[in-house]
CSV table of C-alpha atoms in Angstrom, one decimal:
chain,number,residue,atom,x,y,z
A,286,MET,CA,91.1,-47.2,-57.6
A,287,ARG,CA,87.6,-46.9,-56.4
A,288,SER,CA,88.1,-49.2,-53.4
A,289,LEU,CA,90.6,-46.0,-52.9
A,290,THR,CA,88.6,-43.0,-53.1
A,291,VAL,CA,85.7,-44.8,-51.5
A,292,LYS,CA,88.1,-45.5,-48.1
A,293,MET,CA,88.8,-42.2,-48.7
A,294,GLU,CA,85.7,-40.5,-48.5
A,295,LYS,CA,84.8,-42.4,-45.6
A,296,LEU,CA,87.7,-41.2,-43.5
A,297,PHE,CA,87.6,-37.9,-45.1
A,298,PHE,CA,83.9,-38.1,-42.8
A,299,TRP,CA,85.2,-38.8,-39.9
A,300,LEU,CA,87.7,-36.3,-40.0
A,301,LEU,CA,84.8,-34.0,-39.4
A,302,VAL,CA,84.5,-35.7,-35.8
A,303,ILE,CA,88.4,-35.2,-35.7
A,304,ASN,CA,88.5,-32.5,-37.1
A,305,PRO,CA,87.6,-30.1,-33.5
A,306,PHE,CA,90.4,-32.9,-30.9
A,307,ILE,CA,93.5,-31.5,-33.7
A,308,ASP,CA,92.6,-27.9,-32.7
A,309,VAL,CA,92.3,-28.1,-29.4
A,310,LEU,CA,96.1,-31.0,-29.4
A,311,GLY,CA,97.6,-27.5,-31.7
A,312,GLY,CA,96.3,-25.6,-29.0
A,313,VAL,CA,97.4,-27.5,-26.0
A,314,TRP,CA,100.8,-27.9,-27.0
A,315,ILE,CA,101.8,-24.1,-27.9
A,316,TYR,CA,100.2,-23.7,-24.7
A,317,ALA,CA,102.3,-26.3,-23.1
A,318,GLU,CA,105.7,-25.3,-25.1
A,319,MET,CA,104.9,-21.3,-24.0
A,320,ARG,CA,105.9,-20.9,-28.0
A,321,GLN,CA,105.6,-17.8,-29.3
A,322,ILE,CA,106.5,-15.9,-33.1
A,323,ASP,CA,110.7,-15.4,-33.3
A,324,GLN,CA,111.3,-13.7,-36.9
A,325,ASP,CA,114.7,-14.7,-36.8
A,326,ASN,CA,113.8,-18.5,-36.5
A,327,LEU,CA,110.1,-18.3,-37.6
A,328,PHE,CA,110.2,-21.9,-40.1
A,329,PHE,CA,110.2,-23.9,-36.6
A,330,SER,CA,108.1,-21.5,-34.4
A,331,MET,CA,104.8,-21.5,-37.1
A,332,ILE,CA,105.4,-25.5,-36.8
A,333,THR,CA,102.4,-26.9,-35.1
A,334,PRO,CA,101.1,-30.4,-34.8
A,335,SER,CA,98.3,-29.1,-36.2
A,336,LEU,CA,99.5,-27.5,-39.0
A,337,ILE,CA,101.6,-30.8,-39.8
A,338,LEU,CA,98.1,-32.9,-39.0
A,339,ARG,CA,96.3,-31.0,-41.5
A,340,MET,CA,98.8,-30.3,-44.5
A,341,LEU,CA,98.8,-34.0,-44.9
A,342,VAL,CA,94.8,-33.6,-45.2
A,343,LEU,CA,95.2,-31.7,-47.7
A,344,LEU,CA,97.9,-34.0,-49.7
A,345,LEU,CA,95.1,-36.2,-49.3
A,346,PHE,CA,92.7,-34.0,-50.9
A,347,ALA,CA,94.5,-33.7,-54.0
A,348,ALA,CA,95.1,-37.3,-53.9
A,349,TYR,CA,91.5,-38.2,-54.1
A,350,VAL,CA,90.9,-35.0,-56.5
A,351,LEU,CA,93.6,-36.6,-59.1
A,352,LEU,CA,92.4,-40.3,-58.2
A,353,LYS,CA,88.7,-38.8,-59.4
A,354,ARG,CA,90.6,-37.2,-62.1
A,355,ASP,CA,87.9,-34.0,-61.1
A,356,ARG,CA,88.7,-31.4,-64.0
A,357,GLN,CA,86.1,-29.3,-62.0
A,358,ILE,CA,88.1,-28.9,-58.7
A,359,ILE,CA,91.4,-28.9,-60.9
A,360,ALA,CA,90.3,-26.1,-62.9
A,361,VAL,CA,89.1,-23.9,-59.8
A,362,ILE,CA,92.6,-24.8,-57.7
A,363,LEU,CA,94.9,-24.5,-60.7
A,364,PRO,CA,94.4,-21.1,-61.0
A,365,MET,CA,95.2,-19.9,-58.1
A,366,GLY,CA,98.6,-21.5,-58.0
A,367,ILE,CA,99.5,-20.2,-61.0
A,368,ALA,CA,98.6,-16.6,-59.6
A,369,TRP,CA,100.5,-17.5,-56.7
A,370,LEU,CA,103.6,-18.3,-58.8
A,371,PHE,CA,103.4,-14.8,-60.7
A,372,THR,CA,103.3,-13.2,-56.7
A,373,VAL,CA,106.0,-15.0,-55.7
A,374,ALA,CA,108.3,-14.2,-58.8
A,375,GLY,CA,107.7,-10.9,-58.4
A,376,GLU,CA,108.7,-10.6,-55.4
A,377,PHE,CA,112.5,-11.2,-56.6
A,378,LEU,CA,111.9,-8.8,-59.8
A,379,PHE,CA,109.5,-6.0,-58.7
A,380,PRO,CA,110.2,-6.2,-54.9
A,381,VAL,CA,108.9,-3.9,-52.1
A,382,SER,CA,111.3,-5.0,-49.3
A,383,GLU,CA,114.3,-5.9,-48.8
A,384,ASP,CA,112.3,-8.8,-46.4
A,385,PHE,CA,111.4,-12.0,-48.4
A,386,SER,CA,110.4,-15.4,-46.5
A,387,PHE,CA,109.4,-18.3,-49.6
A,388,PHE,CA,107.9,-20.7,-46.5
A,389,LEU,CA,105.7,-17.5,-45.6
A,390,ASP,CA,104.1,-17.3,-49.0
A,391,ALA,CA,104.3,-20.9,-49.6
A,392,GLN,CA,102.7,-21.8,-46.5
A,393,TYR,CA,99.7,-19.0,-46.2
A,394,MET,CA,98.5,-20.3,-49.9
A,395,ALA,CA,98.5,-23.8,-48.9
A,396,LYS,CA,96.5,-22.7,-45.9
A,397,PHE,CA,93.2,-21.0,-48.4
A,398,ILE,CA,93.7,-23.9,-50.6
A,399,TYR,CA,93.0,-26.2,-47.8
A,400,ASN,CA,89.6,-24.3,-47.3
A,401,ILE,CA,88.5,-24.0,-50.7
A,402,ALA,CA,90.1,-27.5,-51.1
A,403,VAL,CA,87.4,-28.1,-48.2
A,404,LEU,CA,84.3,-26.9,-49.5
A,405,LEU,CA,84.8,-28.7,-53.6
A,406,VAL,CA,86.4,-32.5,-51.9
A,407,TYR,CA,83.4,-32.5,-49.6
A,408,TRP,CA,81.0,-31.5,-52.1
A,409,ARG,CA,82.3,-34.0,-54.4
A,410,VAL,CA,81.9,-36.9,-50.6
A,411,PHE,CA,78.5,-36.1,-49.9
A,412,ALA,CA,77.2,-36.7,-53.5
A,413,ALA,CA,79.0,-40.0,-53.5
A,414,SER,CA,77.6,-40.7,-50.0
A,415,GLY,CA,74.9,-42.6,-50.4
A,416,LEU,CA,72.9,-40.4,-47.7
A,417,THR,CA,69.4,-38.5,-48.6
A,418,ARG,CA,69.6,-34.8,-48.0
A,419,GLU,CA,68.1,-35.0,-44.8
A,420,GLN,CA,71.1,-37.7,-43.2
A,421,LEU,CA,73.8,-35.1,-44.7
A,422,LEU,CA,72.2,-32.2,-42.8
A,423,GLU,CA,71.5,-34.4,-39.6
A,424,LYS,CA,75.2,-35.5,-39.7
A,425,LEU,CA,76.1,-31.9,-40.1
A,426,ASN,CA,73.7,-30.7,-37.1
A,427,ARG,CA,75.5,-33.4,-35.0
A,428,VAL,CA,79.0,-32.5,-36.0
A,429,CYS,CA,78.5,-28.8,-34.7
A,430,SER,CA,76.6,-29.6,-31.6
A,431,PHE,CA,79.2,-31.9,-30.7
A,432,THR,CA,82.2,-29.7,-32.0
A,433,LEU,CA,80.7,-26.2,-29.8
A,434,THR,CA,80.2,-28.3,-26.2
A,435,LEU,CA,83.7,-29.7,-27.0
A,436,PHE,CA,85.3,-25.9,-27.8
A,437,SER,CA,82.8,-24.4,-25.0
A,438,THR,CA,83.5,-27.6,-22.0
A,439,ILE,CA,87.6,-26.4,-22.5
A,440,ILE,CA,87.0,-22.9,-22.4
A,441,ILE,CA,84.2,-22.8,-19.7
A,442,LEU,CA,87.0,-25.1,-17.7
A,443,SER,CA,90.1,-23.4,-18.6
A,444,ASN,CA,88.2,-20.3,-17.1
A,445,ILE,CA,87.1,-21.4,-14.0
A,446,PHE,CA,90.7,-23.1,-12.9
A,447,SER,CA,92.5,-19.9,-14.1
A,448,THR,CA,94.5,-21.9,-17.2
A,449,GLY,CA,94.9,-21.1,-20.7
A,450,PHE,CA,95.3,-18.1,-22.7
A,451,ASN,CA,93.8,-14.8,-22.0
A,452,THR,CA,92.4,-12.7,-25.2
A,453,TYR,CA,94.3,-10.4,-24.9
A,454,ALA,CA,97.4,-9.4,-23.6
A,455,ASP,CA,98.1,-5.2,-24.2
A,456,ARG,CA,98.5,-1.9,-23.3
A,457,TRP,CA,94.9,-2.3,-21.7
A,458,GLY,CA,96.7,-5.4,-19.3
A,459,TYR,CA,95.5,-9.2,-19.6
A,460,ARG,CA,92.0,-9.8,-20.2
A,461,GLY,CA,89.4,-12.1,-21.0
A,462,SER,CA,89.5,-16.3,-21.8
A,463,ARG,CA,90.0,-18.1,-24.7
A,464,GLY,CA,91.1,-21.7,-23.3
A,465,PHE,CA,93.6,-23.2,-24.6
A,466,PHE,CA,92.6,-22.3,-28.7
A,467,TYR,CA,96.2,-19.8,-29.1
A,468,SER,CA,94.0,-17.4,-31.6
A,469,GLY,CA,90.5,-15.9,-30.4
A,470,ASN,CA,89.9,-14.7,-33.8
A,471,ASP,CA,89.6,-18.2,-34.7
A,472,ILE,CA,87.8,-20.0,-31.5
A,473,THR,CA,85.5,-16.5,-32.1
A,474,ALA,CA,84.9,-16.7,-35.7
A,475,ILE,CA,84.0,-20.7,-35.2
A,476,LEU,CA,82.0,-19.8,-31.6
A,477,LEU,CA,79.7,-17.6,-34.2
A,478,LEU,CA,79.6,-20.4,-37.2
A,479,LEU,CA,78.2,-23.3,-35.6
A,480,LEU,CA,76.3,-21.2,-32.9
A,481,PRO,CA,73.0,-20.5,-35.2
A,482,LEU,CA,72.9,-23.7,-36.4
A,483,ALA,CA,72.8,-25.2,-33.6
A,484,ILE,CA,70.2,-23.1,-32.0
A,485,ALA,CA,68.2,-24.2,-34.8
A,486,TYR,CA,69.1,-27.5,-34.3
A,487,TYR,CA,68.2,-27.2,-30.7
A,488,LEU,CA,64.2,-25.5,-32.1
A,489,GLN,CA,63.3,-28.2,-34.2
A,490,SER,CA,64.0,-31.0,-31.6
A,491,PRO,CA,61.1,-32.9,-32.3
A,492,GLY,CA,58.8,-34.7,-29.7
A,493,GLY,CA,60.3,-37.4,-27.8
A,494,LEU,CA,63.7,-37.3,-27.4
A,495,ARG,CA,65.4,-39.3,-24.8
A,496,ARG,CA,66.9,-36.7,-22.0
A,497,ARG,CA,70.3,-37.2,-22.5
A,498,GLU,CA,69.7,-36.2,-26.6
A,499,ARG,CA,67.6,-33.0,-25.4
A,500,LEU,CA,70.4,-32.2,-22.8
A,501,PHE,CA,73.2,-32.8,-25.6
A,502,ARG,CA,71.0,-29.8,-28.1
A,503,LEU,CA,70.5,-28.2,-25.1
A,504,TYR,CA,74.0,-27.7,-23.7
A,505,ALA,CA,75.5,-26.9,-27.1
A,506,PRO,CA,74.3,-23.3,-27.4
A,507,ALA,CA,73.9,-22.8,-24.3
A,508,ALA,CA,78.0,-23.2,-22.8
A,509,THR,CA,78.7,-21.6,-26.4
A,510,LEU,CA,76.6,-18.6,-25.2
A,511,ALA,CA,78.5,-18.5,-22.3
A,512,CYS,CA,82.3,-19.0,-23.6
A,513,LEU,CA,81.0,-15.8,-26.0
A,514,LEU,CA,80.8,-13.6,-22.5
A,515,VAL,CA,84.3,-14.3,-20.7
A,516,ILE,CA,86.2,-14.3,-24.4
A,517,GLY,CA,84.9,-11.2,-24.1
A,518,THR,CA,85.6,-9.1,-27.9
A,519,LYS,CA,83.1,-7.0,-29.2
A,520,THR,CA,83.4,-9.7,-31.7
A,521,SER,CA,82.4,-12.0,-29.2
A,522,PHE,CA,79.2,-9.9,-27.5
A,523,LEU,CA,77.9,-9.3,-31.3
A,524,ALA,CA,78.2,-13.8,-31.9
A,525,LEU,CA,75.9,-13.5,-28.3
A,526,LEU,CA,73.6,-10.6,-29.3
A,527,LEU,CA,72.6,-11.3,-32.8
A,528,PRO,CA,71.8,-14.4,-32.7
A,529,LEU,CA,70.1,-14.0,-29.5
A,530,GLY,CA,67.8,-11.5,-31.0
A,531,ALA,CA,67.1,-12.9,-34.1
A,532,PHE,CA,66.5,-16.1,-33.1
A,533,TYR,CA,63.8,-14.7,-30.9
A,534,VAL,CA,62.4,-12.0,-33.5
A,535,TYR,CA,61.6,-15.1,-36.0
A,536,SER,CA,60.0,-17.0,-32.9
A,537,PHE,CA,58.0,-14.7,-31.6
A,538,ARG,CA,56.5,-14.2,-35.9
A,539,GLN,CA,56.2,-18.1,-35.7
A,540,ARG,CA,54.3,-18.0,-32.8
A,541,ARG,CA,51.8,-15.4,-34.1
A,542,GLN,CA,51.6,-17.3,-37.1
A,543,THR,CA,51.4,-21.3,-35.4
A,544,PRO,CA,50.1,-20.8,-32.1
A,545,GLY,CA,51.6,-24.1,-31.5
A,546,LEU,CA,54.7,-24.1,-32.1
A,547,PRO,CA,57.2,-23.7,-28.9
A,548,LEU,CA,60.0,-22.1,-29.9
A,549,VAL,CA,59.4,-18.8,-27.7
A,550,LYS,CA,58.9,-21.4,-24.9
A,551,ARG,CA,62.5,-22.9,-25.9
A,552,MET,CA,64.4,-19.9,-27.1
A,553,ASN,CA,63.3,-18.7,-23.0
A,554,ARG,CA,65.0,-22.3,-21.9
A,555,LEU,CA,68.3,-21.5,-24.2
A,556,THR,CA,68.1,-18.5,-22.5
A,557,LEU,CA,67.6,-19.7,-19.2
A,558,ALA,CA,70.7,-22.5,-19.6
A,559,PHE,CA,73.5,-20.2,-20.6
A,560,LEU,CA,72.5,-17.7,-17.7
A,561,LEU,CA,72.5,-21.1,-15.3
A,562,ILE,CA,75.7,-22.0,-16.8
A,563,PHE,CA,76.8,-18.7,-16.6
A,564,VAL,CA,76.1,-18.4,-12.7
A,565,LEU,CA,77.4,-21.5,-12.3
A,566,MET,CA,81.1,-20.7,-14.2
A,567,ILE,CA,80.7,-17.1,-11.7
A,568,LEU,CA,80.6,-19.6,-8.4
A,569,LEU,CA,83.0,-22.0,-9.3
A,570,SER,CA,85.7,-19.7,-9.8
A,571,GLN,CA,84.8,-17.3,-7.0
A,572,GLY,CA,83.6,-14.3,-9.0
A,573,ALA,CA,86.5,-14.4,-11.6
A,574,ALA,CA,84.4,-14.9,-14.4
A,575,PHE,CA,82.2,-12.0,-13.5
A,576,PHE,CA,84.9,-9.7,-12.6
A,577,GLY,CA,87.0,-10.7,-16.1
A,578,LEU,CA,83.3,-10.0,-18.1
A,579,ALA,CA,83.3,-6.3,-16.1
A,580,LEU,CA,87.2,-6.0,-16.8
A,581,SER,CA,86.2,-6.2,-20.7
A,582,ILE,CA,83.1,-4.3,-20.9
A,583,GLY,CA,85.3,-1.6,-18.9
A,584,THR,CA,88.0,-1.7,-21.4
A,585,LEU,CA,86.2,-1.7,-24.6
A,586,LYS,CA,84.9,1.6,-23.4
A,587,ASP,CA,88.8,2.9,-22.5
A,588,ILE,CA,90.2,1.7,-26.0
A,589,MET,CA,87.1,3.5,-27.6
A,590,ASP,CA,88.1,6.9,-25.9
A,591,ASP,CA,91.4,6.3,-26.7
A,592,MET,CA,91.4,5.5,-30.1
A,593,GLY,CA,88.2,6.1,-31.6
A,594,LEU,CA,85.1,4.2,-32.8
A,595,GLY,CA,86.9,3.1,-36.0
A,596,GLY,CA,90.1,2.4,-34.6
A,597,MET,CA,87.9,0.1,-31.4
A,598,LEU,CA,86.1,-1.8,-34.9
A,599,LEU,CA,89.4,-2.3,-36.8
A,600,SER,CA,91.8,-3.2,-33.3
A,601,GLY,CA,94.8,-0.9,-35.0
A,602,ARG,CA,94.7,-2.8,-38.1
A,603,GLY,CA,94.4,0.0,-39.9
A,604,ALA,CA,97.5,1.2,-39.7
A,605,LYS,CA,99.2,-2.0,-40.9
A,606,LEU,CA,96.5,-2.1,-43.8
A,607,ALA,CA,98.2,1.9,-44.6
A,608,TRP,CA,101.2,0.2,-45.0
A,609,ALA,CA,100.4,-2.6,-46.7
A,610,PHE,CA,98.0,-0.2,-49.8
A,611,GLU,CA,101.7,2.4,-49.5
A,612,GLN,CA,103.5,-0.4,-50.9
A,613,TYR,CA,101.3,-2.2,-53.2
A,614,VAL,CA,100.7,1.5,-55.0
A,615,ALA,CA,104.3,2.2,-54.7
A,616,GLY,CA,105.0,-1.2,-56.4
A,617,GLY,CA,103.8,-0.6,-59.8
A,618,PRO,CA,102.1,-1.9,-62.7
A,619,TYR,CA,103.0,-5.1,-62.1
A,620,ASN,CA,102.2,-5.3,-58.1
A,621,TRP,CA,99.0,-3.8,-59.3
A,622,LEU,CA,98.3,-7.0,-61.1
A,623,PHE,CA,99.5,-9.9,-58.7
A,624,GLY,CA,100.5,-8.0,-55.2
A,625,ILE,CA,103.6,-7.2,-53.2
A,626,GLY,CA,103.5,-11.7,-51.6
A,627,ARG,CA,102.7,-12.6,-48.2
A,628,GLY,CA,106.8,-12.9,-48.0
A,629,THR,CA,107.2,-9.5,-47.6
A,630,GLN,CA,105.3,-8.6,-44.9
A,631,LEU,CA,106.7,-9.3,-41.4
A,632,GLN,CA,103.1,-8.6,-39.9
A,633,ILE,CA,99.9,-9.4,-41.8
A,634,VAL,CA,96.5,-7.1,-42.1
A,635,GLU,CA,94.0,-9.7,-40.7
A,636,MET,CA,91.1,-8.2,-43.2
A,637,ASP,CA,91.5,-11.7,-45.1
A,638,VAL,CA,89.4,-9.5,-48.4
A,639,PHE,CA,92.4,-6.6,-48.5
A,640,GLU,CA,94.9,-9.8,-48.0
A,641,CYS,CA,94.0,-11.3,-51.2
A,642,TRP,CA,93.7,-8.2,-53.1
A,643,LEU,CA,97.0,-5.9,-51.6
A,644,PHE,CA,99.7,-9.9,-51.4
A,645,TYR,CA,98.0,-11.1,-54.2
A,646,GLY,CA,96.8,-8.5,-56.5
A,647,ILE,CA,93.5,-8.1,-58.7
A,648,VAL,CA,94.5,-11.5,-60.3
A,649,GLY,CA,95.1,-13.1,-57.3
A,650,ALA,CA,91.8,-11.6,-55.9
A,651,VAL,CA,89.6,-12.2,-58.3
A,652,VAL,CA,90.2,-16.4,-58.9
A,653,MET,CA,90.9,-16.6,-55.1
A,654,LEU,CA,87.2,-15.3,-54.3
A,655,TRP,CA,84.6,-15.7,-56.6
A,656,LEU,CA,83.9,-19.2,-55.6
A,657,TYR,CA,83.3,-18.1,-52.5
A,658,LEU,CA,81.9,-15.1,-53.9
A,659,ARG,CA,79.6,-17.8,-56.0
A,660,THR,CA,78.6,-19.5,-53.6
A,661,GLY,CA,77.4,-16.9,-51.3
A,662,LEU,CA,75.1,-14.7,-53.5
A,663,ASP,CA,73.7,-17.9,-54.8
A,664,PHE,CA,72.7,-18.5,-51.4
A,665,ILE,CA,71.2,-15.4,-50.4
A,666,SER,CA,69.4,-15.9,-53.4
A,667,ARG,CA,67.8,-19.4,-52.4
A,668,PHE,CA,67.7,-18.0,-48.8
A,669,ARG,CA,65.3,-14.8,-50.0
A,670,ARG,CA,63.0,-16.6,-51.6
A,671,ARG,CA,62.4,-19.4,-48.7
A,672,VAL,CA,63.1,-17.9,-45.0
A,673,ASP,CA,62.8,-20.8,-42.5
A,674,LEU,CA,64.6,-21.7,-39.5
A,675,THR,CA,68.1,-23.2,-40.8
A,676,GLY,CA,67.9,-20.9,-43.7
A,677,LEU,CA,68.2,-17.4,-41.1
A,678,ALA,CA,70.8,-19.9,-38.9
A,679,CYS,CA,72.8,-20.2,-41.8
A,680,PHE,CA,72.3,-16.2,-42.9
A,681,ILE,CA,73.1,-15.1,-39.8
A,682,SER,CA,76.7,-17.1,-39.4
A,683,LEU,CA,77.8,-16.8,-42.8
A,684,GLY,CA,77.4,-13.3,-42.9
A,685,MET,CA,78.7,-12.3,-39.5
A,686,CYS,CA,82.0,-14.8,-40.6
A,687,ALA,CA,81.4,-12.5,-44.1
A,688,GLY,CA,81.7,-8.9,-42.4
A,689,TYR,CA,84.0,-10.6,-39.7
A,690,SER,CA,86.8,-11.3,-42.4
A,691,ILE,CA,86.6,-8.1,-44.0
A,692,ILE,CA,86.3,-5.7,-41.1
A,693,ALA,CA,89.0,-7.7,-38.8
A,694,GLY,CA,89.1,-11.0,-39.3
A,695,HIS,CA,91.0,-13.6,-40.4
A,696,ILE,CA,89.1,-16.7,-42.0
A,697,ILE,CA,90.3,-17.4,-45.7
A,698,PHE,CA,93.9,-17.8,-44.5
A,699,SER,CA,93.5,-20.1,-40.9
A,700,VAL,CA,93.1,-23.9,-41.9
A,701,THR,CA,91.0,-23.6,-38.5
A,702,SER,CA,88.2,-21.7,-38.5
A,703,GLY,CA,88.0,-21.3,-42.3
A,704,PHE,CA,87.6,-25.1,-42.2
A,705,TYR,CA,83.9,-24.5,-40.6
A,706,PHE,CA,83.9,-21.1,-42.4
A,707,SER,CA,84.2,-24.0,-45.9
A,708,LEU,CA,81.9,-27.0,-44.4
A,709,ILE,CA,78.7,-24.0,-43.3
A,710,MET,CA,78.6,-22.3,-46.7
A,711,LEU,CA,78.5,-25.9,-48.2
A,712,TYR,CA,75.6,-26.6,-45.6
A,713,ALA,CA,73.8,-23.9,-47.0
A,714,GLN,CA,74.1,-25.0,-50.7
A,715,LEU,CA,72.4,-28.5,-49.0
A,716,HIS,CA,69.6,-27.1,-47.1
A,717,TYR,CA,67.9,-25.7,-50.3
A,718,ALA,CA,69.2,-28.3,-52.7
A,719,ALA,CA,65.7,-30.5,-53.6
A,720,ASN,CA,68.5,-33.0,-53.2
A,721,VAL,CA,72.2,-34.4,-52.9
A,722,GLN,CA,72.2,-35.3,-56.2
A,723,ALA,CA,71.4,-31.3,-56.5
A,724,LEU,CA,73.9,-29.5,-55.0
A,725,GLN,CA,76.3,-27.7,-57.0
A,726,LEU,CA,79.0,-24.9,-56.4
A,727,LEU,CA,80.3,-25.2,-60.6
A,728,ASP,CA,78.7,-25.0,-64.0
A,729,TRP,CA,81.0,-25.4,-66.5
A,730,PRO,CA,82.5,-22.7,-67.9
A,731,LYS,CA,82.0,-23.4,-72.2
A,732,TRP,CA,85.4,-22.9,-72.5
A,733,LEU,CA,85.8,-25.7,-70.5
A,734,ALA,CA,82.6,-27.5,-71.5
A,735,ARG,CA,84.3,-29.6,-74.1
A,736,LEU,CA,86.4,-31.7,-71.2
A,737,ALA,CA,83.9,-31.9,-69.4
A,738,PRO,CA,83.2,-35.6,-68.6
A,739,CYS,CA,79.5,-35.8,-69.0
A,740,SER,CA,77.3,-32.7,-70.4
A,741,GLY,CA,75.2,-29.9,-68.2
A,742,ARG,CA,75.5,-30.0,-64.2
A,743,GLN,CA,78.1,-32.4,-62.6
A,744,ALA,CA,76.8,-34.1,-59.8
């Protein structure tokens, strides 16, 4: 049994490298098939190779937890499943709509639990790895930079050769370029999550590195900055400007405190590399990259003139939120506690926190969000006590993503960007831990203390 779990832990480490290829596979498959969401054949139109692979991974996560007899993880996930069953029961007993899809319900909850499982299972995998804190952080840094290198290169090449998906295709026309990634929200969320860590990784590069290694550390954030320009959304522009501004401020402050530290010089080099990549894109695309950027910026102004600032920020989600809220209020006490259900909705709101509340009720929102909230608040507490470069990167990354998921994002219900959100939350905890064994996400509740395999905290 022990040898089997060790093999699974090695596989989960390889998954960190394999995962971006799964994302690419899913996007290319959808693009090649040109599949559209078809409400009449929803079961088939929502199934992609990447989703199938991730559900298989979720089964492996479940097998790992059961083989380890990890009561802590089970105690976190089991209430989510029970709350969901009450939600599904309410869709039959107290329906708010004539429409109902059990598949949509099951798929949505499976995606959420997948992302929670990533956070909890990798916590155990890291603790059992035998690696030091520094070795683990180095592995994760390289995974982040490699992932950005792969994704950014695909977006850059697709923009140059005028292929792949447009970011938007609405009444304001076709604009922006997101490569072969079907969801613009997902790819933007991944880039904004990983970019600050890649910048910090480059800025902290030790001296004496080989040229190939220096180029690897520089290219990942520089190419990502260029991709955020061609994606051309308000979120992508913010994801570009906020990290650059924050790291420049930090670098100038550190230069006054430590004059020999080359942070400002490296930030200038990063900015120059980013601009050179974008200029090269303009030249190779015969100006398409520049005109695409100009169109995206001009359209944002048109949208704000048409819909106002609030409408532009919410991208039309306000109407979806209002409709779901009206159904929730009209549903009665049972629906207030357990929600109206995802299966009753033809369209999602794409505002994660509100979806947890409206779809799964007060009870569902509490059992689903408490771990994210607790982990985030614990990180903020540690960050306030020790602000350093990597801590700043984690703060920017998680802060932008959390804000995005509240206002107009789709993170914790996405197995694409949600994977990296959970991974970066764990990265942030690891950064502030004294060692791998001190990395803690959970304490045993008092009422479960007698079930704990050992007293106190479990490593």
